[in-house]
PDB file of C-alpha atoms and ligand atoms in Angstrom:
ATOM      1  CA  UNK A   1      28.220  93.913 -77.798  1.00  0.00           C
ATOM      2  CA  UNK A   2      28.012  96.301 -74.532  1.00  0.00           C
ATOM      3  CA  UNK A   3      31.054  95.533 -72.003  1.00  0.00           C
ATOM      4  CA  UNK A   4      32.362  96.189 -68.425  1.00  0.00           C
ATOM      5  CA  UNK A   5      36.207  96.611 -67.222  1.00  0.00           C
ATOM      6  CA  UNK A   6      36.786  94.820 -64.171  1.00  0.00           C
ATOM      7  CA  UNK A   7      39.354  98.540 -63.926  1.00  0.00           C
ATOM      8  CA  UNK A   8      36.231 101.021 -64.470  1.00  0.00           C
ATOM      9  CA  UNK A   9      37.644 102.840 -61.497  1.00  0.00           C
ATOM     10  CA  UNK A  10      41.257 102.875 -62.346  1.00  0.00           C
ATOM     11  CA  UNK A  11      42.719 105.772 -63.764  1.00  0.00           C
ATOM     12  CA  UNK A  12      43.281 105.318 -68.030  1.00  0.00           C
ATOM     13  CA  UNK A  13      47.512 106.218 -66.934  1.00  0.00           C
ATOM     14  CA  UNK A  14      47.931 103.604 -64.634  1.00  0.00           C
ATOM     15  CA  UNK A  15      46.164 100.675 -66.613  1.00  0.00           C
ATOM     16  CA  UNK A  16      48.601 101.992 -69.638  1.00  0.00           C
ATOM     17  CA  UNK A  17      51.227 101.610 -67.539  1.00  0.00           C
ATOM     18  CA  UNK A  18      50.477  98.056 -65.995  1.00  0.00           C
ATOM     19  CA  UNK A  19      49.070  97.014 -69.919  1.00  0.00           C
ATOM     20  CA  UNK A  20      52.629  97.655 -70.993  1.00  0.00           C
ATOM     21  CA  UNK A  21      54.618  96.364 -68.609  1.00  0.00           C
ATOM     22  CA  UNK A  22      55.441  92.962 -69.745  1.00  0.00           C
ATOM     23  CA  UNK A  23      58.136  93.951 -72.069  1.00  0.00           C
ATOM     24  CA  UNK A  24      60.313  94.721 -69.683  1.00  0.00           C
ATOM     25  CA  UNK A  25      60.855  90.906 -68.885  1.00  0.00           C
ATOM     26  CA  UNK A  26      59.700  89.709 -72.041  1.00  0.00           C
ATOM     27  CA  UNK A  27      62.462  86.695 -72.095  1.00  0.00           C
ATOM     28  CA  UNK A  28      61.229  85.839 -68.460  1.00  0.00           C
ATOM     29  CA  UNK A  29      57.915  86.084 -69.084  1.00  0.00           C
ATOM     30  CA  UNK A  30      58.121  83.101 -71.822  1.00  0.00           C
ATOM     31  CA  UNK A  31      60.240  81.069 -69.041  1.00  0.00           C
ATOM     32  CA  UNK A  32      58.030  81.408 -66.216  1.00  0.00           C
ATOM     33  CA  UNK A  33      54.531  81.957 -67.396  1.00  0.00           C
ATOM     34  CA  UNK A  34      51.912  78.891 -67.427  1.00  0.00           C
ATOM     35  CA  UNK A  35      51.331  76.901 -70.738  1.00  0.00           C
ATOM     36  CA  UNK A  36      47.232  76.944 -71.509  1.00  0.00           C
ATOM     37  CA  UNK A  37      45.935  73.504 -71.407  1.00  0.00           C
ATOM     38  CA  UNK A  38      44.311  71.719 -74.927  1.00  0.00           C
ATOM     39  CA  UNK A  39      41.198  71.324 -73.495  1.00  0.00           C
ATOM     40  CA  UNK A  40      40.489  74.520 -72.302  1.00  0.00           C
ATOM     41  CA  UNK A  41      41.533  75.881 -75.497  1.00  0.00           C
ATOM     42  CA  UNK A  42      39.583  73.221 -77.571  1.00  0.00           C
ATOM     43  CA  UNK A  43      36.385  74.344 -75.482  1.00  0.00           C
ATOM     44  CA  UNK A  44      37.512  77.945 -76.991  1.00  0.00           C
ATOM     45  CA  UNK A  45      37.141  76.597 -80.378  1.00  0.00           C
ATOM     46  CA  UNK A  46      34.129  74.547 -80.077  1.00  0.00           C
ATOM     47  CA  UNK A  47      31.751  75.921 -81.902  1.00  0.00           C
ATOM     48  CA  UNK A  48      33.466  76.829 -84.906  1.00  0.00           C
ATOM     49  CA  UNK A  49      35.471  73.366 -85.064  1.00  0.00           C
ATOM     50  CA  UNK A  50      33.945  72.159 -88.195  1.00  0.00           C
ATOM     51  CA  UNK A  51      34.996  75.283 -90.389  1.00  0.00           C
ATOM     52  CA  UNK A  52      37.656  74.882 -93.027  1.00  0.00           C
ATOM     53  CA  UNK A  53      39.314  76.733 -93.584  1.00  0.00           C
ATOM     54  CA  UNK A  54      39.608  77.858 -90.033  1.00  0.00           C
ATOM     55  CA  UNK A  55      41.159  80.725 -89.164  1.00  0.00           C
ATOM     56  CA  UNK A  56      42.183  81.756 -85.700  1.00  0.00           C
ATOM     57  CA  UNK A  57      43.722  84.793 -84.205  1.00  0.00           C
ATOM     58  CA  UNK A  58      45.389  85.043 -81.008  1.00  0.00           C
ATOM     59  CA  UNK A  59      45.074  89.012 -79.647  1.00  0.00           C
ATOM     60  CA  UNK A  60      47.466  90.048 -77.260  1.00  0.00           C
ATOM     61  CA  UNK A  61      49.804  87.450 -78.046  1.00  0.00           C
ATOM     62  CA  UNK A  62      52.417  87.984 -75.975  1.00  0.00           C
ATOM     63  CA  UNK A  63      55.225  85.622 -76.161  1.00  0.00           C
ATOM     64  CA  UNK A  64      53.225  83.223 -78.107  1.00  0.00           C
ATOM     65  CA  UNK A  65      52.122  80.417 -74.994  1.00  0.00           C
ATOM     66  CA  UNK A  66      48.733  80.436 -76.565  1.00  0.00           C
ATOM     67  CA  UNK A  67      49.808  80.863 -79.851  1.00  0.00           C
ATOM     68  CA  UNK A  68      51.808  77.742 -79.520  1.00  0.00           C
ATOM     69  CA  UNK A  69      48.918  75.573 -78.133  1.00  0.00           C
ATOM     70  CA  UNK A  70      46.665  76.984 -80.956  1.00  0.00           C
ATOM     71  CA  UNK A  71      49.092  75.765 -83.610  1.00  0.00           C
ATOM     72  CA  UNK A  72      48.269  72.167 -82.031  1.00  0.00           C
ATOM     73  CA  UNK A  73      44.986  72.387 -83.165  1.00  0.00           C
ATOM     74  CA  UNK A  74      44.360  75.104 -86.120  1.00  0.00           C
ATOM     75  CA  UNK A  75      47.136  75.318 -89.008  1.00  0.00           C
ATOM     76  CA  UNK A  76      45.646  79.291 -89.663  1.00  0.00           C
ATOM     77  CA  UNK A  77      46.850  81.306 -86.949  1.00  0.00           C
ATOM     78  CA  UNK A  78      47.658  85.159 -86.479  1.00  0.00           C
ATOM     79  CA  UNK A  79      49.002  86.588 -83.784  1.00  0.00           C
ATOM     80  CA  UNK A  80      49.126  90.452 -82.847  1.00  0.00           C
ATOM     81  CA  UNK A  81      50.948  91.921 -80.561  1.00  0.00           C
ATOM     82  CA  UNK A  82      51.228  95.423 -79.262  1.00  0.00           C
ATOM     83  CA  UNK A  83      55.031  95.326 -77.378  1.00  0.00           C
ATOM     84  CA  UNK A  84      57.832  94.812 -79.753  1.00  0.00           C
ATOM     85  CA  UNK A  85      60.154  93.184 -77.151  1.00  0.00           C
ATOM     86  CA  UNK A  86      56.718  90.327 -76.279  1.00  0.00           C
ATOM     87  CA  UNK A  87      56.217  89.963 -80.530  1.00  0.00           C
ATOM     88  CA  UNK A  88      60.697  89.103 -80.687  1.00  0.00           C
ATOM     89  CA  UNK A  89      60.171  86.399 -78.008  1.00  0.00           C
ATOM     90  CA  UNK A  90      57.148  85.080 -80.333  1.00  0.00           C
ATOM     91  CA  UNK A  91      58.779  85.109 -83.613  1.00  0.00           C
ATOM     92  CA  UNK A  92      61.796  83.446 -81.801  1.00  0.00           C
ATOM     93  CA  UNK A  93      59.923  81.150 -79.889  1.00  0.00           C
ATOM     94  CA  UNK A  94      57.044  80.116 -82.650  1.00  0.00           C
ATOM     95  CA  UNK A  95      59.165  80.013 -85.621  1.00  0.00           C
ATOM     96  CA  UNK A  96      57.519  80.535 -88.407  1.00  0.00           C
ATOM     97  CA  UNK A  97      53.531  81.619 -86.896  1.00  0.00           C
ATOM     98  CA  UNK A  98      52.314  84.816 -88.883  1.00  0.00           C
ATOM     99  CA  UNK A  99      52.739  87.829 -86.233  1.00  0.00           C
ATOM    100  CA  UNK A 100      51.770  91.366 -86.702  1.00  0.00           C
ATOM    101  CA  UNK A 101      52.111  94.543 -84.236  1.00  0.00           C
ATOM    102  CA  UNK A 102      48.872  95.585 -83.616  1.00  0.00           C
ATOM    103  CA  UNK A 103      46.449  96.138 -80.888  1.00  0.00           C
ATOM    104  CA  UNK A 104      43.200  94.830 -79.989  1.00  0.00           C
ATOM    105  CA  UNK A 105      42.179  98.840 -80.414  1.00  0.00           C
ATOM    106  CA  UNK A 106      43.327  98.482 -84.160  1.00  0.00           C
ATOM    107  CA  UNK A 107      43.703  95.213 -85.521  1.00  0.00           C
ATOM    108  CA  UNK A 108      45.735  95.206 -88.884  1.00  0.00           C
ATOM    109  CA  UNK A 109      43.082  92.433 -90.372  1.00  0.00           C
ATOM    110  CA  UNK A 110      40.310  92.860 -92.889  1.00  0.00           C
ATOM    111  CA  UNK A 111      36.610  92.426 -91.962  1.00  0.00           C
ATOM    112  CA  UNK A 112      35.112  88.983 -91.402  1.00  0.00           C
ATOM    113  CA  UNK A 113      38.861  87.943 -91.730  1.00  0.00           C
ATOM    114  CA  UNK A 114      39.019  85.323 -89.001  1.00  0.00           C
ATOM    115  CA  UNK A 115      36.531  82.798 -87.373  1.00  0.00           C
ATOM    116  CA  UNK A 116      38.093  83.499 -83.749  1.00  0.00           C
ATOM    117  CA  UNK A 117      39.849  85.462 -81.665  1.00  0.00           C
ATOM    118  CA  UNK A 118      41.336  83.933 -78.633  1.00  0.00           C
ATOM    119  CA  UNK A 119      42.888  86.221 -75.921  1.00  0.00           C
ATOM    120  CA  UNK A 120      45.555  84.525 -73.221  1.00  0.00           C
ATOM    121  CA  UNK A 121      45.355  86.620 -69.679  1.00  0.00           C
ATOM    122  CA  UNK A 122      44.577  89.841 -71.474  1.00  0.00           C
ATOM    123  CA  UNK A 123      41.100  90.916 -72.131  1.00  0.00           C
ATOM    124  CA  UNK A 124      41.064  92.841 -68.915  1.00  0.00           C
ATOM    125  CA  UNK A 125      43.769  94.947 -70.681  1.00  0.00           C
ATOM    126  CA  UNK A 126      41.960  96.387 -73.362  1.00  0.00           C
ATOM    127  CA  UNK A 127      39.809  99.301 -73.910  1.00  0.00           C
ATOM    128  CA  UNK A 128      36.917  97.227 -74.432  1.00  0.00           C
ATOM    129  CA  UNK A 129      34.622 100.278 -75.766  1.00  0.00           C
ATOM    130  CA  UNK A 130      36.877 100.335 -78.779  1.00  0.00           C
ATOM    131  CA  UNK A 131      38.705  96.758 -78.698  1.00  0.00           C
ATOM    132  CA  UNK A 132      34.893  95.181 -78.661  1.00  0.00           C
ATOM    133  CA  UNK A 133      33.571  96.763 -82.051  1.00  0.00           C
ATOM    134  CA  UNK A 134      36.791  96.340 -83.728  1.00  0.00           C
ATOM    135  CA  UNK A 135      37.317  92.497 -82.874  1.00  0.00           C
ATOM    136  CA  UNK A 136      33.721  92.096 -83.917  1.00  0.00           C
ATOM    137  CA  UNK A 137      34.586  93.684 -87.279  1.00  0.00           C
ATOM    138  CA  UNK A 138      37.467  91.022 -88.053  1.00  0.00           C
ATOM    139  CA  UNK A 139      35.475  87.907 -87.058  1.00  0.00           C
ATOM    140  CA  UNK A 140      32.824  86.398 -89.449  1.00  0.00           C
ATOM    141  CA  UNK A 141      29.502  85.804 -88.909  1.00  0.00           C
ATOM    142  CA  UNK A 142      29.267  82.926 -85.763  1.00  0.00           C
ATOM    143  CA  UNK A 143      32.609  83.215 -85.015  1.00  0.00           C
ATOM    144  CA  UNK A 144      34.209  83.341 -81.126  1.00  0.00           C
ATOM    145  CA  UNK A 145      35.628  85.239 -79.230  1.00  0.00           C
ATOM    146  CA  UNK A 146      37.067  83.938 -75.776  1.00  0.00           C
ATOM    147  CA  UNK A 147      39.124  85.137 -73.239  1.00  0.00           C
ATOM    148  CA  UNK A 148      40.980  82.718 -71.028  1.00  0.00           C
ATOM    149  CA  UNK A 149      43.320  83.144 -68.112  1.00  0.00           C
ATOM    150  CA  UNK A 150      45.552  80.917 -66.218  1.00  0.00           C
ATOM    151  CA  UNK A 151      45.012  81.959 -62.157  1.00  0.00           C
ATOM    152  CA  UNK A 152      46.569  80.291 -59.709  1.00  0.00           C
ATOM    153  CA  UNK A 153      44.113  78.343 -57.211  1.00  0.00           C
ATOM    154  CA  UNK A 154      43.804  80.386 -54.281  1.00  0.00           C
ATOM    155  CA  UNK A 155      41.176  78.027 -52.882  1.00  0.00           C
ATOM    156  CA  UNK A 156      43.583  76.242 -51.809  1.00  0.00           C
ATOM    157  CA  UNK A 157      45.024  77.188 -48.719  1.00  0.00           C
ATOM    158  CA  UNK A 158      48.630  77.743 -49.476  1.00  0.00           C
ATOM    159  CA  UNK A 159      48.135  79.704 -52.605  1.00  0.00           C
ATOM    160  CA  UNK A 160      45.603  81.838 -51.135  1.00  0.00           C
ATOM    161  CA  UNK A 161      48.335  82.485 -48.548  1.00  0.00           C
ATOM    162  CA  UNK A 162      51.039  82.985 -51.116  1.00  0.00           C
ATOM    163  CA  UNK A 163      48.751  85.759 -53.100  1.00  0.00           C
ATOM    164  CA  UNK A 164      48.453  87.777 -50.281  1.00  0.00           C
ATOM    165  CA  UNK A 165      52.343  87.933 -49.407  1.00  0.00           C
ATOM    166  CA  UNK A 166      52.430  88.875 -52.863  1.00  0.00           C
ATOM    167  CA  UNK A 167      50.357  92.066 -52.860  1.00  0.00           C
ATOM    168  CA  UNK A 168      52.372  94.759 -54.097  1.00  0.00           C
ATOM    169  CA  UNK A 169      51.813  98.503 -53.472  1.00  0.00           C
ATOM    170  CA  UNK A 170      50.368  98.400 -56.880  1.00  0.00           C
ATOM    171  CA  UNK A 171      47.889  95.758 -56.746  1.00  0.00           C
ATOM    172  CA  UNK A 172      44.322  96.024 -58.080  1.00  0.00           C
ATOM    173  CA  UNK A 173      41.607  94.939 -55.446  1.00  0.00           C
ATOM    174  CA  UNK A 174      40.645  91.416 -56.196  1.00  0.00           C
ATOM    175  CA  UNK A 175      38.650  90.842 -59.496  1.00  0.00           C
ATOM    176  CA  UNK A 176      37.119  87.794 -61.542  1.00  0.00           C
ATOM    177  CA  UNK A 177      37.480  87.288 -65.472  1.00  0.00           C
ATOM    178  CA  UNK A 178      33.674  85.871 -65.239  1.00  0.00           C
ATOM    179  CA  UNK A 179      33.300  90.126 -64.051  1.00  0.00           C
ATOM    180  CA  UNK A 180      33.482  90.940 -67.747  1.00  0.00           C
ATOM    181  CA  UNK A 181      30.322  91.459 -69.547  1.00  0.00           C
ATOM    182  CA  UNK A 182      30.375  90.084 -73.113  1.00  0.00           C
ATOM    183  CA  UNK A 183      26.506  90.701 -73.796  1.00  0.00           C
ATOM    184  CA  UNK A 184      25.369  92.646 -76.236  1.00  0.00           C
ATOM    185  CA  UNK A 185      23.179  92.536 -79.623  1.00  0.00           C
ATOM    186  CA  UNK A 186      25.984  91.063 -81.563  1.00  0.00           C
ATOM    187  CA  UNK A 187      26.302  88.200 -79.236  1.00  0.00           C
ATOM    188  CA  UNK A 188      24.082  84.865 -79.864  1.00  0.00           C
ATOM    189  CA  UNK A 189      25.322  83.482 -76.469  1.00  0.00           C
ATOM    190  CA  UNK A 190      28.066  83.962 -73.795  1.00  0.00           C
ATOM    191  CA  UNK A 191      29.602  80.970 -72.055  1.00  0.00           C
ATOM    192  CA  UNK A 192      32.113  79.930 -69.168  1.00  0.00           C
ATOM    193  CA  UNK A 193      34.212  77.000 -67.804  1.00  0.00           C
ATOM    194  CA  UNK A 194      36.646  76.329 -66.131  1.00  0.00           C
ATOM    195  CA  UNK A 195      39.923  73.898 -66.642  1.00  0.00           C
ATOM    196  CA  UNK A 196      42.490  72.648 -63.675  1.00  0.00           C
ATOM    197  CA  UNK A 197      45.507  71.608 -64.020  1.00  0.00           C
ATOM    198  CA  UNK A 198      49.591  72.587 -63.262  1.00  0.00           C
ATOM    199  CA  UNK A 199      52.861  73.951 -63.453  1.00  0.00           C
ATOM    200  CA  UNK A 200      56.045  72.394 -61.533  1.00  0.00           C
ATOM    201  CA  UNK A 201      57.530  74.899 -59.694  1.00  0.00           C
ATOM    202  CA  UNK A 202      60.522  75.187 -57.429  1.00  0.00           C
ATOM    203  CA  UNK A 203      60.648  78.087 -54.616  1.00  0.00           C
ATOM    204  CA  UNK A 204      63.003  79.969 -57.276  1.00  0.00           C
ATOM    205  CA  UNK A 205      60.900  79.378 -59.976  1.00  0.00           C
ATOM    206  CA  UNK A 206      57.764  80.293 -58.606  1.00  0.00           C
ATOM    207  CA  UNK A 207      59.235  83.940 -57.331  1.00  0.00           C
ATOM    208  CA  UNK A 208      60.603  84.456 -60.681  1.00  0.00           C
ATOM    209  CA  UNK A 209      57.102  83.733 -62.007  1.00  0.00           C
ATOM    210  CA  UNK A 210      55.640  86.339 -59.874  1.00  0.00           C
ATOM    211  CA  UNK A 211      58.167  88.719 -60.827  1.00  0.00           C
ATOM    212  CA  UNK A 212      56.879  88.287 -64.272  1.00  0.00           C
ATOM    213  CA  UNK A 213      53.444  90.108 -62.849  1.00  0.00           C
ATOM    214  CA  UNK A 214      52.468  93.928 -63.911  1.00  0.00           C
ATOM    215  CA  UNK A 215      51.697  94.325 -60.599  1.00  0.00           C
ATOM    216  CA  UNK A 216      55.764  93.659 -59.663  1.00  0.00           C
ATOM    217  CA  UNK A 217      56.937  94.770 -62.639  1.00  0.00           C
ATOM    218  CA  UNK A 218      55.730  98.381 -62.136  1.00  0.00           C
ATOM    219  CA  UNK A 219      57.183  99.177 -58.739  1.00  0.00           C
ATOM    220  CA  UNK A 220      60.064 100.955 -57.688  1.00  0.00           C
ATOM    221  CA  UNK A 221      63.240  98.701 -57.537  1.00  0.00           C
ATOM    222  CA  UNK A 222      63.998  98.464 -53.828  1.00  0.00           C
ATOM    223  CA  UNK A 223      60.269  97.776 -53.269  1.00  0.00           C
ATOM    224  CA  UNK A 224      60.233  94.707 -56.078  1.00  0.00           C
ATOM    225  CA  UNK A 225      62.952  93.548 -54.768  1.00  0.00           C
ATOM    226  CA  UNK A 226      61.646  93.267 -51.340  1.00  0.00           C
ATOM    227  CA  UNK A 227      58.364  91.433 -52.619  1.00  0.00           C
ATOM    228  CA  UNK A 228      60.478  89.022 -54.488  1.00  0.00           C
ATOM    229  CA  UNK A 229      62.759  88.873 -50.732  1.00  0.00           C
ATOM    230  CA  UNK A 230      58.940  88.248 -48.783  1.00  0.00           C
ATOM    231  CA  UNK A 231      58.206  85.681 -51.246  1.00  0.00           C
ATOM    232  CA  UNK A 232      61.106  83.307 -51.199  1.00  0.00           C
ATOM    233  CA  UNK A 233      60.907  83.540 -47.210  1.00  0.00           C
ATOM    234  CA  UNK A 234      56.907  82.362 -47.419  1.00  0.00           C
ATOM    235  CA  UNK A 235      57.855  79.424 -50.343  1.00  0.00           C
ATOM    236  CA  UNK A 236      60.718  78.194 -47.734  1.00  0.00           C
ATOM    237  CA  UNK A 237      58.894  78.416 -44.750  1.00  0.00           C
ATOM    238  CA  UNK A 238      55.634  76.603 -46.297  1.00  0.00           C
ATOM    239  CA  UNK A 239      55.698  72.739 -45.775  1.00  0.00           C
ATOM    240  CA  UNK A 240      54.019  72.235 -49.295  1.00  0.00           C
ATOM    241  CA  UNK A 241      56.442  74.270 -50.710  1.00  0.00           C
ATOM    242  CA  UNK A 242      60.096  74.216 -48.942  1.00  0.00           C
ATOM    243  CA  UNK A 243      61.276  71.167 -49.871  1.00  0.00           C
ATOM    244  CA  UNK A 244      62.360  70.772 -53.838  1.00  0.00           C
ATOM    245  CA  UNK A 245      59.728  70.927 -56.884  1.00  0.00           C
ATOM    246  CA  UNK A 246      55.921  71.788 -55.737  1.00  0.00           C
ATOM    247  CA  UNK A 247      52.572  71.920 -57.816  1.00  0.00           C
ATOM    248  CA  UNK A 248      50.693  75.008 -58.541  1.00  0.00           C
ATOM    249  CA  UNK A 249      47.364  74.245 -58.998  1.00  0.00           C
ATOM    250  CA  UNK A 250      45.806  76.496 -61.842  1.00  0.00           C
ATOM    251  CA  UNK A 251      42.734  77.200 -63.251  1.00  0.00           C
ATOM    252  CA  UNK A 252      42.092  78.051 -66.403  1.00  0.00           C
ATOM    253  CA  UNK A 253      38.694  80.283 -66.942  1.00  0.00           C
ATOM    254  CA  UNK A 254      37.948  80.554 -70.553  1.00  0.00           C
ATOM    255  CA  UNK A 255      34.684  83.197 -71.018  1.00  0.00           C
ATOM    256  CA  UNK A 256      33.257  83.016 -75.068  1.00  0.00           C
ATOM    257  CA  UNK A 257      30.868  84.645 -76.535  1.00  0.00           C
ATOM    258  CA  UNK A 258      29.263  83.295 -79.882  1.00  0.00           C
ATOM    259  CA  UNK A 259      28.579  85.713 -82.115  1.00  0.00           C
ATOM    260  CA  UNK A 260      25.155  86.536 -85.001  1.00  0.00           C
TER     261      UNK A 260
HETATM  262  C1  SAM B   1      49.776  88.994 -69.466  1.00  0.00           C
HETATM  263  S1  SAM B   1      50.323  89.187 -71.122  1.00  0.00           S
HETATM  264  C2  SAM B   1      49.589  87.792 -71.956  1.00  0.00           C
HETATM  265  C3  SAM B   1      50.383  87.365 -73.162  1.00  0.00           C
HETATM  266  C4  SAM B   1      49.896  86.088 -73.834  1.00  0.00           C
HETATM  267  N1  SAM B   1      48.590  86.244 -74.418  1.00  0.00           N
HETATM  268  C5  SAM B   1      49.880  84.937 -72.868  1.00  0.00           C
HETATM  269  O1  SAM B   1      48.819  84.344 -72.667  1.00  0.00           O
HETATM  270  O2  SAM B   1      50.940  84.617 -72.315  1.00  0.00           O
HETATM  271  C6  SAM B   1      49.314  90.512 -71.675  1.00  0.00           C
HETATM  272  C7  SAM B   1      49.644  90.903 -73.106  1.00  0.00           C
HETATM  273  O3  SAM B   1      48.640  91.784 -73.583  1.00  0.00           O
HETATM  274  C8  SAM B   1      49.273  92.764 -74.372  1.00  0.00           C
HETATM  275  N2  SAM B   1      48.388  93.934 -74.425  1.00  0.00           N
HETATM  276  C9  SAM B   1      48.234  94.910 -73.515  1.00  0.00           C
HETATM  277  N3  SAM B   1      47.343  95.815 -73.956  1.00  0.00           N
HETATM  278  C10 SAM B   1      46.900  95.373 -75.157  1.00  0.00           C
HETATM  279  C11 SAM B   1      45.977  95.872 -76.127  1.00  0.00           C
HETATM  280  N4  SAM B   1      45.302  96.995 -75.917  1.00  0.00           N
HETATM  281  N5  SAM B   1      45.801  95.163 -77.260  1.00  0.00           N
HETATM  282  C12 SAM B   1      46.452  94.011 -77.473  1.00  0.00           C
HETATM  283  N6  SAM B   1      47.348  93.493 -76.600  1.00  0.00           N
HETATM  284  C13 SAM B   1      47.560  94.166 -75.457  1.00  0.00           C
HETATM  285  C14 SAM B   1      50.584  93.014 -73.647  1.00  0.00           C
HETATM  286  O4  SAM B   1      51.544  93.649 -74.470  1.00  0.00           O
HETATM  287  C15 SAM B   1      50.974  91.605 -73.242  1.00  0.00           C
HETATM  288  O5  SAM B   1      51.752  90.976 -74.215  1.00  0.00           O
END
């Protein structure tokens, strides 16, 4: 597999830094943060479905949203996790689920361990050069790997609005998942779609979700604070917003590539 970062321009210390920012909020983060929808992450799956065993790791885990919708589906899940204070939410929050520290850079699985590997909003984190041969090594022959992320609809005209009174200092110029290149002689095929749906929000709720962003969670105190401040003003001033519980409309891109 060959790859492109949607960051190629960004220096290796500042991705680092906004990579491993989520700890920081970790308990927030499992609040606020978008569940993954079933049938986005049934698409995922698709075509290793019939496989039993099937085994199914979820890189990047976070505070275990996907992890939780996986265990819907798929009884053998993994998930690794790089930040200590992201893999405590998960253990606390998926009781139970097998969860390792580890990074998509060094994944503490065998070879040809797992059929998938399913990665919630953070592909675009990794160092694909490395993380690309080394998920390849853990995943069997024709297994998946997928990366899907939950982005708020900015085709419609309030949300696009919203996204721009939430730039921060700190923000990356705008970039698409479907940017990532997954081709490459290991891969049979590379696919994308793309899954609306929700989250009820309230003006609080959805500031507190933003806060949750590396963007915001990497500036300077005084300045987050005034993002969060420019936020709540744009929420209450915005008929579709102002007045009690609101839907975001998200989409969920999934990108997989089928492997040899
Ligand atoms: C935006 S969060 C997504 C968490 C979870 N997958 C979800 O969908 O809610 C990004 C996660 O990627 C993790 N991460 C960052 N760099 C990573 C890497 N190189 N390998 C594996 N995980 C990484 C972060 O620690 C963080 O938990």
């Amino acid at each position: 597999m060959s790859s492109s970062s949607p960051f190629r321009n960004v220096a290796s210390e500042v991705l680092a830094l906004r990579a491993s920012s989520f700890g920081a909020e970790a308990a927030a983060y499992a609040e606020e943060r978008p569940d993954y929808p079933d049938d986005a992450v049934l698409w995922a799956l698709e075509p290793v479905s019939g496989r039993a065993p099937l085994r199914v790791l979820d890189l990047g885990a976070g505070t275990g949203k996907l992890t939780g919708v996986l265990l819907r589906h798929v009884t053998d899940v993994v998930a690794v996790e790089p930040d200590a204070a992201m893999l405590d939410q998960l253990r606390h929050r998926v009781p139970g689920v097998r969860a390792m520290a580890g990074s998509a850079e060094g994944i503490p699985l065998p070879d040809g361990s797992v059929d998938a590997i399913l990665i919630g909003q953070a592909l675009h984190w990794f160092d694909l050069d490395r993380a690309i041969p080394e998920m390849t090594r853990v995943l069997t022959p024709g297994g998946v790997l997928a990366g899907l992320w939950n982005l708020d609809d900015d085709q419609v005209p309030w949300v696009g609005r919203l996204k721009e009174v939430a730039r921060s200092t700190v923000s990356f110029s705008r970039w698409r998942p479907e940017s990532i290149s997954l081709e490459g002689p290991d891969v049979l095929v590379v696919e994308n779609a793309r899954f609306p749906h929700g989250q009820r929000r309230t003006v609080e709720s959805m500031a507190a979700t933003i806060a949750t962003h590396s963007h915001v969670l990497t500036l300077p105190a005084d300045e987050r604070a005034e993002l969060t401040a420019r936020v709540i003003d744009y929420l209450r001033s915005t008929p579709e917003t102002a007045h009690g519980e609101f839907e975001l409309p998200i989409v969920t891109v999934v990108i997989r590539a089928l492997l040899h």
